[in-house]
PDB file of N, H, CA, C and O in Angstrom:
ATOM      1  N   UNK A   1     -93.737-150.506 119.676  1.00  0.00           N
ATOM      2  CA  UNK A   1     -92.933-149.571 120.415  1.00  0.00           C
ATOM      3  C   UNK A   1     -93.077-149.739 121.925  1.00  0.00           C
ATOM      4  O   UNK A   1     -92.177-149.258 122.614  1.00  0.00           O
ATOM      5  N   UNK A   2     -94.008-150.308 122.477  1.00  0.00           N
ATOM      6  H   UNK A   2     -94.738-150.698 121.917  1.00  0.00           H
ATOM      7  CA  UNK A   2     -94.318-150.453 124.116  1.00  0.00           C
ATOM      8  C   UNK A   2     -93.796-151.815 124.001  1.00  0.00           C
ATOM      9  O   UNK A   2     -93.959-152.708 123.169  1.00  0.00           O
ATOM     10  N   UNK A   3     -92.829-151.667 125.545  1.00  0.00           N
ATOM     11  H   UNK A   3     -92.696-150.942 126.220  1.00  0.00           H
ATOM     12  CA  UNK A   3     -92.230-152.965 125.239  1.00  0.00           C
ATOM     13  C   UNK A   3     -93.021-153.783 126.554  1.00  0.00           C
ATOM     14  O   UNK A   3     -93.406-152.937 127.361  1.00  0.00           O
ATOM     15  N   UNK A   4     -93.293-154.891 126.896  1.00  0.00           N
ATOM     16  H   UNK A   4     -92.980-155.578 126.240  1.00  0.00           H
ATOM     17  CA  UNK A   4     -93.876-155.364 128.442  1.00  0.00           C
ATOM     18  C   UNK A   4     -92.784-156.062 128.621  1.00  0.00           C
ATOM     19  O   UNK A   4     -92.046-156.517 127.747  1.00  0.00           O
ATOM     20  N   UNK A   5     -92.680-156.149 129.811  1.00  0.00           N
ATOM     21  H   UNK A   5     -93.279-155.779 130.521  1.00  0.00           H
ATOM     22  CA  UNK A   5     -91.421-156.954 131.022  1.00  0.00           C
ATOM     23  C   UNK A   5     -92.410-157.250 132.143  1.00  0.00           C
ATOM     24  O   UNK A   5     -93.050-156.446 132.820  1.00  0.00           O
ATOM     25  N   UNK A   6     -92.395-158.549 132.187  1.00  0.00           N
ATOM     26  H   UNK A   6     -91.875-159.202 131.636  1.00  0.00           H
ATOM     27  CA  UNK A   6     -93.158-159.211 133.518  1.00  0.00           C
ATOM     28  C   UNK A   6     -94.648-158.240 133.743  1.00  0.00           C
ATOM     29  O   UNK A   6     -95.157-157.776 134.763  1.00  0.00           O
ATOM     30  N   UNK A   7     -95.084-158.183 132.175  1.00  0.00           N
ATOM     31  H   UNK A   7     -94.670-158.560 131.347  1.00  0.00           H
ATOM     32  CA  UNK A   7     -97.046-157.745 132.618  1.00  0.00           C
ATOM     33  C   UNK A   7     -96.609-156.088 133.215  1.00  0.00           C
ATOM     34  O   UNK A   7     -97.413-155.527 133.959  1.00  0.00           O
ATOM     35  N   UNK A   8     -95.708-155.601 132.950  1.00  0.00           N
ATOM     36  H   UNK A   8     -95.055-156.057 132.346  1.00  0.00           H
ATOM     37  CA  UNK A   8     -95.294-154.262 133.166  1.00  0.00           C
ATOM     38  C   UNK A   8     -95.112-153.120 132.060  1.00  0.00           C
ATOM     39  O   UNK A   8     -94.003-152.599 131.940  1.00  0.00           O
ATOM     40  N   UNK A   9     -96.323-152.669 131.145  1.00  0.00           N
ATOM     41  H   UNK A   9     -97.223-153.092 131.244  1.00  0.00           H
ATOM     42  CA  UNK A   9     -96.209-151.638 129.896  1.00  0.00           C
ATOM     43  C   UNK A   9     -94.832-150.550 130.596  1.00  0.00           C
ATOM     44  O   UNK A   9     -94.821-150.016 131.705  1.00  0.00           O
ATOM     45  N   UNK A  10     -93.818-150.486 129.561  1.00  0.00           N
ATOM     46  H   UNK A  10     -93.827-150.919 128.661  1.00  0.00           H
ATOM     47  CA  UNK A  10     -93.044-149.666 129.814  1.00  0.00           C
ATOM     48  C   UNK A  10     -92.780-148.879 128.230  1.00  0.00           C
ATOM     49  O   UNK A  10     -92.758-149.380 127.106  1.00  0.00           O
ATOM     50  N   UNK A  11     -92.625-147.663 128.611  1.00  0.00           N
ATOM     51  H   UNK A  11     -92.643-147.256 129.524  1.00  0.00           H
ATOM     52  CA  UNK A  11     -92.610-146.810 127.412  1.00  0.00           C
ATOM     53  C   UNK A  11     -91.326-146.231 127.070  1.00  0.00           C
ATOM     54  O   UNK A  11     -90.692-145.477 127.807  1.00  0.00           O
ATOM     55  N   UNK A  12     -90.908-146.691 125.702  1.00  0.00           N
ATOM     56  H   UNK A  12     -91.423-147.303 125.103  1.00  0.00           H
ATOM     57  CA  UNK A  12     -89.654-146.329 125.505  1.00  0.00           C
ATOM     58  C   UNK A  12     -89.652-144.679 125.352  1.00  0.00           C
ATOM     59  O   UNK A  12     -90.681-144.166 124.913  1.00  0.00           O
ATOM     60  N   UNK A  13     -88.652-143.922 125.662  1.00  0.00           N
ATOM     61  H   UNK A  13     -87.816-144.338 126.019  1.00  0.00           H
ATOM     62  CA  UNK A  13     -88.135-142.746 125.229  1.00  0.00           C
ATOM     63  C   UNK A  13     -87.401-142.585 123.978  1.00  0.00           C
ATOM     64  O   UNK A  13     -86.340-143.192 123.826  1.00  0.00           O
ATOM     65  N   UNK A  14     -87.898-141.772 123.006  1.00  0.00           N
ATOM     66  H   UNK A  14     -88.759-141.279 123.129  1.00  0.00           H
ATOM     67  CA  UNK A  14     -87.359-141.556 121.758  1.00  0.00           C
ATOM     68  C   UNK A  14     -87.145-139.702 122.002  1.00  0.00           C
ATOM     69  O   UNK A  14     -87.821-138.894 122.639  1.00  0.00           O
ATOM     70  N   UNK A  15     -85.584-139.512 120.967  1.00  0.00           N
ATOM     71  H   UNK A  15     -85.035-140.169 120.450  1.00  0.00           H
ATOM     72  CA  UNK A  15     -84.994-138.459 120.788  1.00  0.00           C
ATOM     73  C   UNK A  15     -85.649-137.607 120.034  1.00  0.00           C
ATOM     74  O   UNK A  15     -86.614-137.994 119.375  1.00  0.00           O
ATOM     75  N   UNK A  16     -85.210-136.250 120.007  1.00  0.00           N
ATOM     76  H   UNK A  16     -84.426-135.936 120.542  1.00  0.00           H
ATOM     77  CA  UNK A  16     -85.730-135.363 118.506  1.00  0.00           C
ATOM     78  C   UNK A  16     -85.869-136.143 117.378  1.00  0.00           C
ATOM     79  O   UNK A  16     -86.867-136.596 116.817  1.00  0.00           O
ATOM     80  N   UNK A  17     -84.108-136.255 117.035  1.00  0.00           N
ATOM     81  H   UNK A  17     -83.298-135.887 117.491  1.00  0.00           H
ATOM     82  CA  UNK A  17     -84.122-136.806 115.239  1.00  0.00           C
ATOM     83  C   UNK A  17     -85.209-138.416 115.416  1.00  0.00           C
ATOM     84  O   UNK A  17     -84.806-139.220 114.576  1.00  0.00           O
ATOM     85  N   UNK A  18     -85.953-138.789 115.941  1.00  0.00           N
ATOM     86  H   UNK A  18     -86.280-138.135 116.624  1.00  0.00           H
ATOM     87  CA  UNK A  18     -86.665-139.741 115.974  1.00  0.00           C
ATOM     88  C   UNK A  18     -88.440-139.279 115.697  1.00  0.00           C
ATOM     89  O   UNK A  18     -89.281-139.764 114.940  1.00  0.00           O
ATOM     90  N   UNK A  19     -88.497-138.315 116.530  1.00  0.00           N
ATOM     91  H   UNK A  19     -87.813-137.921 117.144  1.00  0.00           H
ATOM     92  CA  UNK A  19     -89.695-137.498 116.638  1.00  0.00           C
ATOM     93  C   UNK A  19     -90.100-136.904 115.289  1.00  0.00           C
ATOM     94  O   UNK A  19     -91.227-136.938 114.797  1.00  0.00           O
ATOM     95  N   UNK A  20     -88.669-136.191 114.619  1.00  0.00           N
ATOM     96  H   UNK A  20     -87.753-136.163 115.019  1.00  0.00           H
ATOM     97  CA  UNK A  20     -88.865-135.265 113.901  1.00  0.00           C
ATOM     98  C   UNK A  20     -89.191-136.741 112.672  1.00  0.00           C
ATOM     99  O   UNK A  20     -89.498-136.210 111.604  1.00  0.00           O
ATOM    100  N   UNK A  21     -89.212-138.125 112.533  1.00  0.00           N
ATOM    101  H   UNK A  21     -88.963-138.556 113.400  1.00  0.00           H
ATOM    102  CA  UNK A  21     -88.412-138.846 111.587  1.00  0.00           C
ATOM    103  C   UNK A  21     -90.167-139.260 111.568  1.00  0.00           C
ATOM    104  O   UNK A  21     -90.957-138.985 110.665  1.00  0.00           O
ATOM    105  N   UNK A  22     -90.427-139.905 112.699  1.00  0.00           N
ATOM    106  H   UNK A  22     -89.786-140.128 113.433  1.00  0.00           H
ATOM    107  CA  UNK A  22     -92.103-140.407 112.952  1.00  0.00           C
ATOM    108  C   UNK A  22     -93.182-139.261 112.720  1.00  0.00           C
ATOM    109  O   UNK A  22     -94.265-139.682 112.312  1.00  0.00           O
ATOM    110  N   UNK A  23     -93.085-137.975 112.895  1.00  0.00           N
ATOM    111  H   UNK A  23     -92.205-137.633 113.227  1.00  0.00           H
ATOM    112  CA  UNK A  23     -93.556-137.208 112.493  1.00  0.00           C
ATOM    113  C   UNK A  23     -93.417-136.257 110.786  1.00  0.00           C
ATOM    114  O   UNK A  23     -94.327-135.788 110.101  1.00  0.00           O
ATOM    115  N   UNK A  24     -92.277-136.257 110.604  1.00  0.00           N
ATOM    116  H   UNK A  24     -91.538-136.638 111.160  1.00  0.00           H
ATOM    117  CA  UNK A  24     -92.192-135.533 109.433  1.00  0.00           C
ATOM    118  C   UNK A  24     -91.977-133.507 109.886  1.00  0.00           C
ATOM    119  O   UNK A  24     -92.410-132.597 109.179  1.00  0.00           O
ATOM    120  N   UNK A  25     -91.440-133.385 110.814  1.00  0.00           N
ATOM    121  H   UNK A  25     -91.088-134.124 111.389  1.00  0.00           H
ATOM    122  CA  UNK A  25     -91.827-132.203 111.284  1.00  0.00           C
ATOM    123  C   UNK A  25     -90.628-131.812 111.303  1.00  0.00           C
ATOM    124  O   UNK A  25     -89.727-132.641 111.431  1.00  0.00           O
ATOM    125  N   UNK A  26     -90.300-130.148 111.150  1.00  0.00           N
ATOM    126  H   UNK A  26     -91.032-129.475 111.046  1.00  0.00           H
ATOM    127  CA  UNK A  26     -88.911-130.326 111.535  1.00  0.00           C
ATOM    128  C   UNK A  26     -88.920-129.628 112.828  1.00  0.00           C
ATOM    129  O   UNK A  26     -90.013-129.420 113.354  1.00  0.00           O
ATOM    130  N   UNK A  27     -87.382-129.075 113.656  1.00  0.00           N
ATOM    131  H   UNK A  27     -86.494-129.244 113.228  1.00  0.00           H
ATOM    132  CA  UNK A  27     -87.270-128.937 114.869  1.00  0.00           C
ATOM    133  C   UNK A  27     -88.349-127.969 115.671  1.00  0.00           C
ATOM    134  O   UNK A  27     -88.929-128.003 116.757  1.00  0.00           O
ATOM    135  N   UNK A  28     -88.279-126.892 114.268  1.00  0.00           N
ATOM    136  H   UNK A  28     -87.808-126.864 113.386  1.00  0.00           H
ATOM    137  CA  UNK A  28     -89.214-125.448 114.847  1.00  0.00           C
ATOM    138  C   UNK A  28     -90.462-126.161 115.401  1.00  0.00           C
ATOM    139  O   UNK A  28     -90.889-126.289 116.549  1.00  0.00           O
ATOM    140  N   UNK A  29     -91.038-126.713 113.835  1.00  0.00           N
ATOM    141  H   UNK A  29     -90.691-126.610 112.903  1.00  0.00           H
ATOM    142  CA  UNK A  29     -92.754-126.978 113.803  1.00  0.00           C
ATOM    143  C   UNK A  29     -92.822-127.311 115.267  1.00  0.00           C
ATOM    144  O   UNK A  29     -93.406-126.539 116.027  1.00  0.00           O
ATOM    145  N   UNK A  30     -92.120-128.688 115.820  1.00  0.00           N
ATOM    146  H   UNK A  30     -91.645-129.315 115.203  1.00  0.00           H
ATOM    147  CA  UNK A  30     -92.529-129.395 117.163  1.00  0.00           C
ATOM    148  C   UNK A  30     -92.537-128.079 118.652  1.00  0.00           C
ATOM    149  O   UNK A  30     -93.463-127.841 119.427  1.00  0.00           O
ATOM    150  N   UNK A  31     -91.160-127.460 118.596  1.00  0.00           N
ATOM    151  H   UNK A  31     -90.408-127.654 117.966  1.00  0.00           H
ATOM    152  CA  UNK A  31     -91.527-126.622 119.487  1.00  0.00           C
ATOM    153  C   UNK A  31     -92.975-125.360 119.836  1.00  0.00           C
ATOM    154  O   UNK A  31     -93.665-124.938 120.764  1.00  0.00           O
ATOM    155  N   UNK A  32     -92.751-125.196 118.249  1.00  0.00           N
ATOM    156  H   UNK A  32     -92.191-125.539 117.495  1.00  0.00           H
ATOM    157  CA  UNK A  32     -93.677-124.183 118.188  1.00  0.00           C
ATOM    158  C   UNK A  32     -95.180-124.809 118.613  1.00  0.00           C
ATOM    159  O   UNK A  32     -96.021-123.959 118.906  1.00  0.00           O
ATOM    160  N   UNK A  33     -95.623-126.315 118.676  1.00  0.00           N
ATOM    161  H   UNK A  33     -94.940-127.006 118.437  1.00  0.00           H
ATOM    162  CA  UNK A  33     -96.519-126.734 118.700  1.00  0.00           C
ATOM    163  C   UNK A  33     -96.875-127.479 120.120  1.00  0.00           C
ATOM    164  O   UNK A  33     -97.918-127.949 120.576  1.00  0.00           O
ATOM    165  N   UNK A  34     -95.305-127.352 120.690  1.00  0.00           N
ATOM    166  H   UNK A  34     -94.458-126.970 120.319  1.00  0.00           H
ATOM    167  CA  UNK A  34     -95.206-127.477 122.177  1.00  0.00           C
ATOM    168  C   UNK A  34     -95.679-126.228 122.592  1.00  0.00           C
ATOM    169  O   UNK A  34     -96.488-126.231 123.519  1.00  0.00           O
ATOM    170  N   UNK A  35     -95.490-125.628 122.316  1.00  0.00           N
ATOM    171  H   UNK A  35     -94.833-125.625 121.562  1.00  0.00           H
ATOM    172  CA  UNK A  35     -95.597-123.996 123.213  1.00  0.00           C
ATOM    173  C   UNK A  35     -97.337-123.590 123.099  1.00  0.00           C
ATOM    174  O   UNK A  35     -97.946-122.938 123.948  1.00  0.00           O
ATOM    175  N   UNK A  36     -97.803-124.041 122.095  1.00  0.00           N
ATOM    176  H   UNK A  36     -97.309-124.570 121.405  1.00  0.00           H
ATOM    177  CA  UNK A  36     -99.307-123.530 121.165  1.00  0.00           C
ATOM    178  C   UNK A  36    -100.138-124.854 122.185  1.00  0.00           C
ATOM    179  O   UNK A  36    -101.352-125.049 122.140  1.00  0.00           O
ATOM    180  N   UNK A  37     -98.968-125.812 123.241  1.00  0.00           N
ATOM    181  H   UNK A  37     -97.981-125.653 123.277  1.00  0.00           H
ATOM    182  CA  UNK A  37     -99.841-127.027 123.018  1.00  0.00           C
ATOM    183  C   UNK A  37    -100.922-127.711 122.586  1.00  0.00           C
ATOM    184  O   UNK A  37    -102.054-127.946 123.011  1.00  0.00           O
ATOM    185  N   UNK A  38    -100.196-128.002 121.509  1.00  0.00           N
ATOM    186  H   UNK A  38     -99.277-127.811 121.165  1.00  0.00           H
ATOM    187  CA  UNK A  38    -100.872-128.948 120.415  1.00  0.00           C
ATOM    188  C   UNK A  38     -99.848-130.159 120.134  1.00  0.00           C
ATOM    189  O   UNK A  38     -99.878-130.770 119.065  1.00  0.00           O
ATOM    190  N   UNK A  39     -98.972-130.454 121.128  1.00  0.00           N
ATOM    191  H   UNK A  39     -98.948-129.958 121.996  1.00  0.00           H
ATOM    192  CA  UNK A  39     -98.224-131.577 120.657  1.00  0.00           C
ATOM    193  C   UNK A  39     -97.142-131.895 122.295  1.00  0.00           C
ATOM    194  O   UNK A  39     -96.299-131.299 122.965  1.00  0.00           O
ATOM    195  N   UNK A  40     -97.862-133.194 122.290  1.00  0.00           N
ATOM    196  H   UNK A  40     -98.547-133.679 121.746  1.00  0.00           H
ATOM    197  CA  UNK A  40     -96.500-133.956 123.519  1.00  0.00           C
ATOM    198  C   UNK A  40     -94.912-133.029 123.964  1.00  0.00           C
ATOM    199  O   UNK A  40     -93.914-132.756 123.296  1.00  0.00           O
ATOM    200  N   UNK A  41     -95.332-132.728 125.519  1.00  0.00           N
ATOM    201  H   UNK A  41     -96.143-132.950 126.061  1.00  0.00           H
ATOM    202  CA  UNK A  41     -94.105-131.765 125.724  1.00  0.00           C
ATOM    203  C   UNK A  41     -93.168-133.037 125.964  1.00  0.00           C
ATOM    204  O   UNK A  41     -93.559-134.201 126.048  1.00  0.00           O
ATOM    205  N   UNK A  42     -91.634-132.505 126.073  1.00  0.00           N
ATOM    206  H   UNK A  42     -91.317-131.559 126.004  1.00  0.00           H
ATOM    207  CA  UNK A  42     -90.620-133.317 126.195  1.00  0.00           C
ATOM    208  C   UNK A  42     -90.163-133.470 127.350  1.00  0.00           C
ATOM    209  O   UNK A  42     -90.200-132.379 127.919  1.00  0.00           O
ATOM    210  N   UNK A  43     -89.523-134.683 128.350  1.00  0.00           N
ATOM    211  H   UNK A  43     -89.493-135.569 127.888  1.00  0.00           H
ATOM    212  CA  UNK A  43     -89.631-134.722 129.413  1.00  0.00           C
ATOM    213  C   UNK A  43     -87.843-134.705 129.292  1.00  0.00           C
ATOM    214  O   UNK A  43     -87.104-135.199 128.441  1.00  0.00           O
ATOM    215  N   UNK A  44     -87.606-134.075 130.281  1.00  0.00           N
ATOM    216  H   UNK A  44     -88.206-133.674 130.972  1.00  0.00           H
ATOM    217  CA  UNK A  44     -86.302-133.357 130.591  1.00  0.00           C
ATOM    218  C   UNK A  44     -85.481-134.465 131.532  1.00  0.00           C
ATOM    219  O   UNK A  44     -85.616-134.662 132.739  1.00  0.00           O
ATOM    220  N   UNK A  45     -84.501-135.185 130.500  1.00  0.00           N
ATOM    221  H   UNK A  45     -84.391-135.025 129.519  1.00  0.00           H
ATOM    222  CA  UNK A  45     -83.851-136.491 131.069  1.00  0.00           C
ATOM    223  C   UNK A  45     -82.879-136.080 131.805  1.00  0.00           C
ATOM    224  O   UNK A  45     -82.810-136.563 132.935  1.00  0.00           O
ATOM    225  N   UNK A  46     -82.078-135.295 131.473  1.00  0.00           N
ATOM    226  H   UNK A  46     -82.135-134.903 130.555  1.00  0.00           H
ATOM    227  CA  UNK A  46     -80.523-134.208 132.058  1.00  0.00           C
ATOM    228  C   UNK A  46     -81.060-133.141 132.201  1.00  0.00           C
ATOM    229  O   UNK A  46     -82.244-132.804 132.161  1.00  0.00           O
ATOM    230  N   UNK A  47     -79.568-132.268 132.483  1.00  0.00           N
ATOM    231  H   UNK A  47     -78.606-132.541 132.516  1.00  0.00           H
ATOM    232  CA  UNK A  47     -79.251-131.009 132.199  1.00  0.00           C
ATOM    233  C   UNK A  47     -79.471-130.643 130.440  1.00  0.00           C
ATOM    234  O   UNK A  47     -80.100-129.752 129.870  1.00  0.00           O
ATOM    235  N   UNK A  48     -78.856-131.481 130.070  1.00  0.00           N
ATOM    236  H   UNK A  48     -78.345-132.205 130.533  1.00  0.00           H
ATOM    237  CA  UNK A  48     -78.834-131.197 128.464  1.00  0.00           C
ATOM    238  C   UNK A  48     -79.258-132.213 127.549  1.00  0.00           C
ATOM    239  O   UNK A  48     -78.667-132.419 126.489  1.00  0.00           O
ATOM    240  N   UNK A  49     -80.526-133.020 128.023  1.00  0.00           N
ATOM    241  H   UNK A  49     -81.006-132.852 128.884  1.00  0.00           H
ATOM    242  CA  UNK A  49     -81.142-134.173 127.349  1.00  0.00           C
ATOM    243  C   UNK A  49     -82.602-134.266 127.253  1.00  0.00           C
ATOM    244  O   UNK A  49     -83.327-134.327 128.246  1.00  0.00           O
ATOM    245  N   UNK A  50     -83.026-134.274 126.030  1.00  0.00           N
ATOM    246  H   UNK A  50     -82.437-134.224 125.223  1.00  0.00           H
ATOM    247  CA  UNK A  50     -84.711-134.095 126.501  1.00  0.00           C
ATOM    248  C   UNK A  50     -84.988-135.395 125.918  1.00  0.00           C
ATOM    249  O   UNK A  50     -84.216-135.968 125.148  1.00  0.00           O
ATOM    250  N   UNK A  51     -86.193-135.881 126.335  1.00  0.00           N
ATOM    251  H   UNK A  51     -86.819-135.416 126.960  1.00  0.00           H
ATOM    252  CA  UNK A  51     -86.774-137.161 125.341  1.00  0.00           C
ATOM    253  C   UNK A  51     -88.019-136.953 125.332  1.00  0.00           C
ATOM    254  O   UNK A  51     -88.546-136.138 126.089  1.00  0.00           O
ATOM    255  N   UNK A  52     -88.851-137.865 124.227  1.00  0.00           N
ATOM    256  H   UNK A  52     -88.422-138.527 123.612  1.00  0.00           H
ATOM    257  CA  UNK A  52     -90.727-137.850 124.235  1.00  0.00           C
ATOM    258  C   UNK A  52     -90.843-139.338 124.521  1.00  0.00           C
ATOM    259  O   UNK A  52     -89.921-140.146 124.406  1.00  0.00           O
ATOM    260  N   UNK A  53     -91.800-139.540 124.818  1.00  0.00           N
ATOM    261  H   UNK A  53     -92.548-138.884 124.911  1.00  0.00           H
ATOM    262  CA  UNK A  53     -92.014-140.874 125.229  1.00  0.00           C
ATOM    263  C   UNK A  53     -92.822-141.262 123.646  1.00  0.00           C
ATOM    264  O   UNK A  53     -93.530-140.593 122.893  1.00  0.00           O
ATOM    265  N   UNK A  54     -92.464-142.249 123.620  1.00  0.00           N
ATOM    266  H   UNK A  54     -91.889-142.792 124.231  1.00  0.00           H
ATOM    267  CA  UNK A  54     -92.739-142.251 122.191  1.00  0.00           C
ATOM    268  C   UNK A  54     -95.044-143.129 121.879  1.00  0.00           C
ATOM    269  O   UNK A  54     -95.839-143.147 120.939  1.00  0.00           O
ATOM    270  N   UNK A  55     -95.045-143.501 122.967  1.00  0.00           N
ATOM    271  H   UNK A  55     -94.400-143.486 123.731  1.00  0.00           H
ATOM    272  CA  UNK A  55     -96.552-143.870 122.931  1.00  0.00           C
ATOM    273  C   UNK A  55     -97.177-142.396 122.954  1.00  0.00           C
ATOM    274  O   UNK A  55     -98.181-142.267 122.254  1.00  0.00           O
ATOM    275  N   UNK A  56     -96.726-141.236 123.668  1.00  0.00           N
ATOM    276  H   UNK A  56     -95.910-141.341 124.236  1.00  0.00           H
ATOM    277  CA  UNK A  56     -97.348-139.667 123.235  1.00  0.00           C
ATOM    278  C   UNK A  56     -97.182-139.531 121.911  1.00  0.00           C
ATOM    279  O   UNK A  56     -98.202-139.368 121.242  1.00  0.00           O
ATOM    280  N   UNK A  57     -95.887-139.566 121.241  1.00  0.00           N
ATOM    281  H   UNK A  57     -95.058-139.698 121.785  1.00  0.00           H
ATOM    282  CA  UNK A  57     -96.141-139.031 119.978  1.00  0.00           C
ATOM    283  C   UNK A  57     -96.921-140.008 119.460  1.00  0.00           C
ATOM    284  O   UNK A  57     -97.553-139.225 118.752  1.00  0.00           O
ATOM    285  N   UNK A  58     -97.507-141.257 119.164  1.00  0.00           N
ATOM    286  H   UNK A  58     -96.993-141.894 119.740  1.00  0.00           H
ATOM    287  CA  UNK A  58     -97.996-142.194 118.376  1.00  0.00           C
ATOM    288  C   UNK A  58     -99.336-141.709 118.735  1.00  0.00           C
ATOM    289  O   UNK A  58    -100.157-141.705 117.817  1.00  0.00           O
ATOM    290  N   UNK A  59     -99.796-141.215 120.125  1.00  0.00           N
ATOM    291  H   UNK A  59     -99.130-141.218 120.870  1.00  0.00           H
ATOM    292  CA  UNK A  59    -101.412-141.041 119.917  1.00  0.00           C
ATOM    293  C   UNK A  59    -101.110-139.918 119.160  1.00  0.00           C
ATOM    294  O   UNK A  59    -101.751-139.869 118.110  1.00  0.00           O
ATOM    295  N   UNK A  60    -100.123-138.738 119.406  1.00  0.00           N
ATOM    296  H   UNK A  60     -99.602-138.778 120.259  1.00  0.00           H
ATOM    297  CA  UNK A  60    -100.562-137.460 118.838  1.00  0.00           C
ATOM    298  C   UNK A  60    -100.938-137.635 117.339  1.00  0.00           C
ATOM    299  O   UNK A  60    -101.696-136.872 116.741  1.00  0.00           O
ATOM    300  N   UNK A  61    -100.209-138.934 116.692  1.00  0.00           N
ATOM    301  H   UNK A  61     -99.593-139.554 117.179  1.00  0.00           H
ATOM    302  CA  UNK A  61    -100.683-139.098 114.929  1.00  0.00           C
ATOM    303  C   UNK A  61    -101.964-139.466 115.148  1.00  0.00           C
ATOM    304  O   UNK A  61    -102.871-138.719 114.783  1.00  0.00           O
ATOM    305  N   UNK A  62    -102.194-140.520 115.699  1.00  0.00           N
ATOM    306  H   UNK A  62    -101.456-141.127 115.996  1.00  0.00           H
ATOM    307  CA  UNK A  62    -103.486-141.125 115.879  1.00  0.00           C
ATOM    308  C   UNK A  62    -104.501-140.222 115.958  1.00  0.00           C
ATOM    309  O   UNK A  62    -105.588-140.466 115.433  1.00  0.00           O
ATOM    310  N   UNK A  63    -104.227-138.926 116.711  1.00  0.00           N
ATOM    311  H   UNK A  63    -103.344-138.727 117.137  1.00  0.00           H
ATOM    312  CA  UNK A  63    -105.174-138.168 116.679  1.00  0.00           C
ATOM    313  C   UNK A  63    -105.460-137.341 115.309  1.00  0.00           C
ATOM    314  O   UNK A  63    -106.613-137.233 114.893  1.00  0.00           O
ATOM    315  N   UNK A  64    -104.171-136.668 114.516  1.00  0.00           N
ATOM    316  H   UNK A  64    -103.235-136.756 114.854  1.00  0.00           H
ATOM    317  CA  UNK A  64    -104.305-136.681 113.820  1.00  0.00           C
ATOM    318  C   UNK A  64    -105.000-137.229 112.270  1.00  0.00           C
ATOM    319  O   UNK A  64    -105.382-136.473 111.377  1.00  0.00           O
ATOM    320  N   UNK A  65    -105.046-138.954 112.235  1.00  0.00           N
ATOM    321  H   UNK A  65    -104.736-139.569 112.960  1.00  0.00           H
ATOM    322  CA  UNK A  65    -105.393-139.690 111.849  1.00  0.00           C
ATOM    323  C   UNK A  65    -106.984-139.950 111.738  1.00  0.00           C
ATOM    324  O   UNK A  65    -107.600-140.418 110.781  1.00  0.00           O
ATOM    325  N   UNK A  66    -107.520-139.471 113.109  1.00  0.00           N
ATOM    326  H   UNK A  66    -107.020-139.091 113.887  1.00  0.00           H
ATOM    327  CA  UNK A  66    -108.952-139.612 112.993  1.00  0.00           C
ATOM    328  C   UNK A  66    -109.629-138.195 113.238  1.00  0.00           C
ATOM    329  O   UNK A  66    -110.818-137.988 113.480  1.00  0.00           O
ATOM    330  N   UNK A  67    -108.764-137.415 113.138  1.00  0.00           N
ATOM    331  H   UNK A  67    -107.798-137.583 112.942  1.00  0.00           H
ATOM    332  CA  UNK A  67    -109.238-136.297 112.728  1.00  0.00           C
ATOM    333  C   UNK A  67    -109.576-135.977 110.739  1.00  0.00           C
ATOM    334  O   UNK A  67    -110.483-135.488 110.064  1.00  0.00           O
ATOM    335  N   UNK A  68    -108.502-136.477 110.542  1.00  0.00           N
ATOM    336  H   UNK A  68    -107.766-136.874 111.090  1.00  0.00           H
ATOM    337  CA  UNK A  68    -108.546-136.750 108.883  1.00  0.00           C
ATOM    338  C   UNK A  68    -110.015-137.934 108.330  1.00  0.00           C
ATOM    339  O   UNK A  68    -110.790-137.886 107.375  1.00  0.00           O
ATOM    340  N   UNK A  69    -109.871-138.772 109.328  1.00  0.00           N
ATOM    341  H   UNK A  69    -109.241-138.811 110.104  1.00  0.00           H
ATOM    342  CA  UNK A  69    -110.926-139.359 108.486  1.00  0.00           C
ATOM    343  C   UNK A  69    -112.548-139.417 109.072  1.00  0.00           C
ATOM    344  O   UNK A  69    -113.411-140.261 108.829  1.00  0.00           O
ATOM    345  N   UNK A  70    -112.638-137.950 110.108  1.00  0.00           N
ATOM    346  H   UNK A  70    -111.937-137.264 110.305  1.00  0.00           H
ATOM    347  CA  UNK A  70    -113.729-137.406 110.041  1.00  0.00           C
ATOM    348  C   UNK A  70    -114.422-137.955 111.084  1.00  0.00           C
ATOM    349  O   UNK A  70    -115.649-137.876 111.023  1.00  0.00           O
ATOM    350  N   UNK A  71    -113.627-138.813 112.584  1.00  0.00           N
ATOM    351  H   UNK A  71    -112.630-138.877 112.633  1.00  0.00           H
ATOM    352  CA  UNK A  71    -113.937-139.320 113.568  1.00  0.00           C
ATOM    353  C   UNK A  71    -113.564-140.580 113.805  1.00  0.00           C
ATOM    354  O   UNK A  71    -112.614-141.087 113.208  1.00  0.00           O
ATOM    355  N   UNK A  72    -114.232-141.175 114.645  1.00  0.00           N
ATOM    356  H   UNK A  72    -115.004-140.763 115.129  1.00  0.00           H
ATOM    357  CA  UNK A  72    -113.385-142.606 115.263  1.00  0.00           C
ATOM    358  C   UNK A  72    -113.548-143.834 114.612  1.00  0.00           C
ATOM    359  O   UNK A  72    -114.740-143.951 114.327  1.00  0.00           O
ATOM    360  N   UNK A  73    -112.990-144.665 114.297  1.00  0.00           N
ATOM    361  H   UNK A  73    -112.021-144.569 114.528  1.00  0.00           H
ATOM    362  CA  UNK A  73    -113.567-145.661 113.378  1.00  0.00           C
ATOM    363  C   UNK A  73    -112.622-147.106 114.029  1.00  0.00           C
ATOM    364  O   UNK A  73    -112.786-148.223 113.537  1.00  0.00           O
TER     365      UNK A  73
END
């Protein structure tokens, strides 16, 4: 998902229905977990466009992930 251009990490922006797709979550869960922060806020592209950068949501599993298996491995 991180794409490099000339030794330059650049992080793609992914939509809701992408978020909700990599996560399994639906619209509520994410807000509600924005607000509780416990989950990557969305960075405000427009007036009427939000995006997540999608290397946030991948640690937020990750964290998840080694929370499940009881620390860092």
């Amino acid at each position: 998902f991180i794409i490099l251009f000339l030794g330059v990490r650049m992080n793609r922006v992914i939509k809701i229905s992408e978020v909700k797709q990599l996560t399994t979550l639906s619209n509520a869960s994410i807000y509600r977990l924005i607000k509780l922060g416990e989950f990557p806020k969305q960075l405000k592209l427009a007036e009427r466009s939000s995006g997540w950068l999608v290397e946030e949501v991948n640690n937020w599993l990750e964290s998840k992930r080694i929370i499940r298996d009881g620390g860092e491995s």
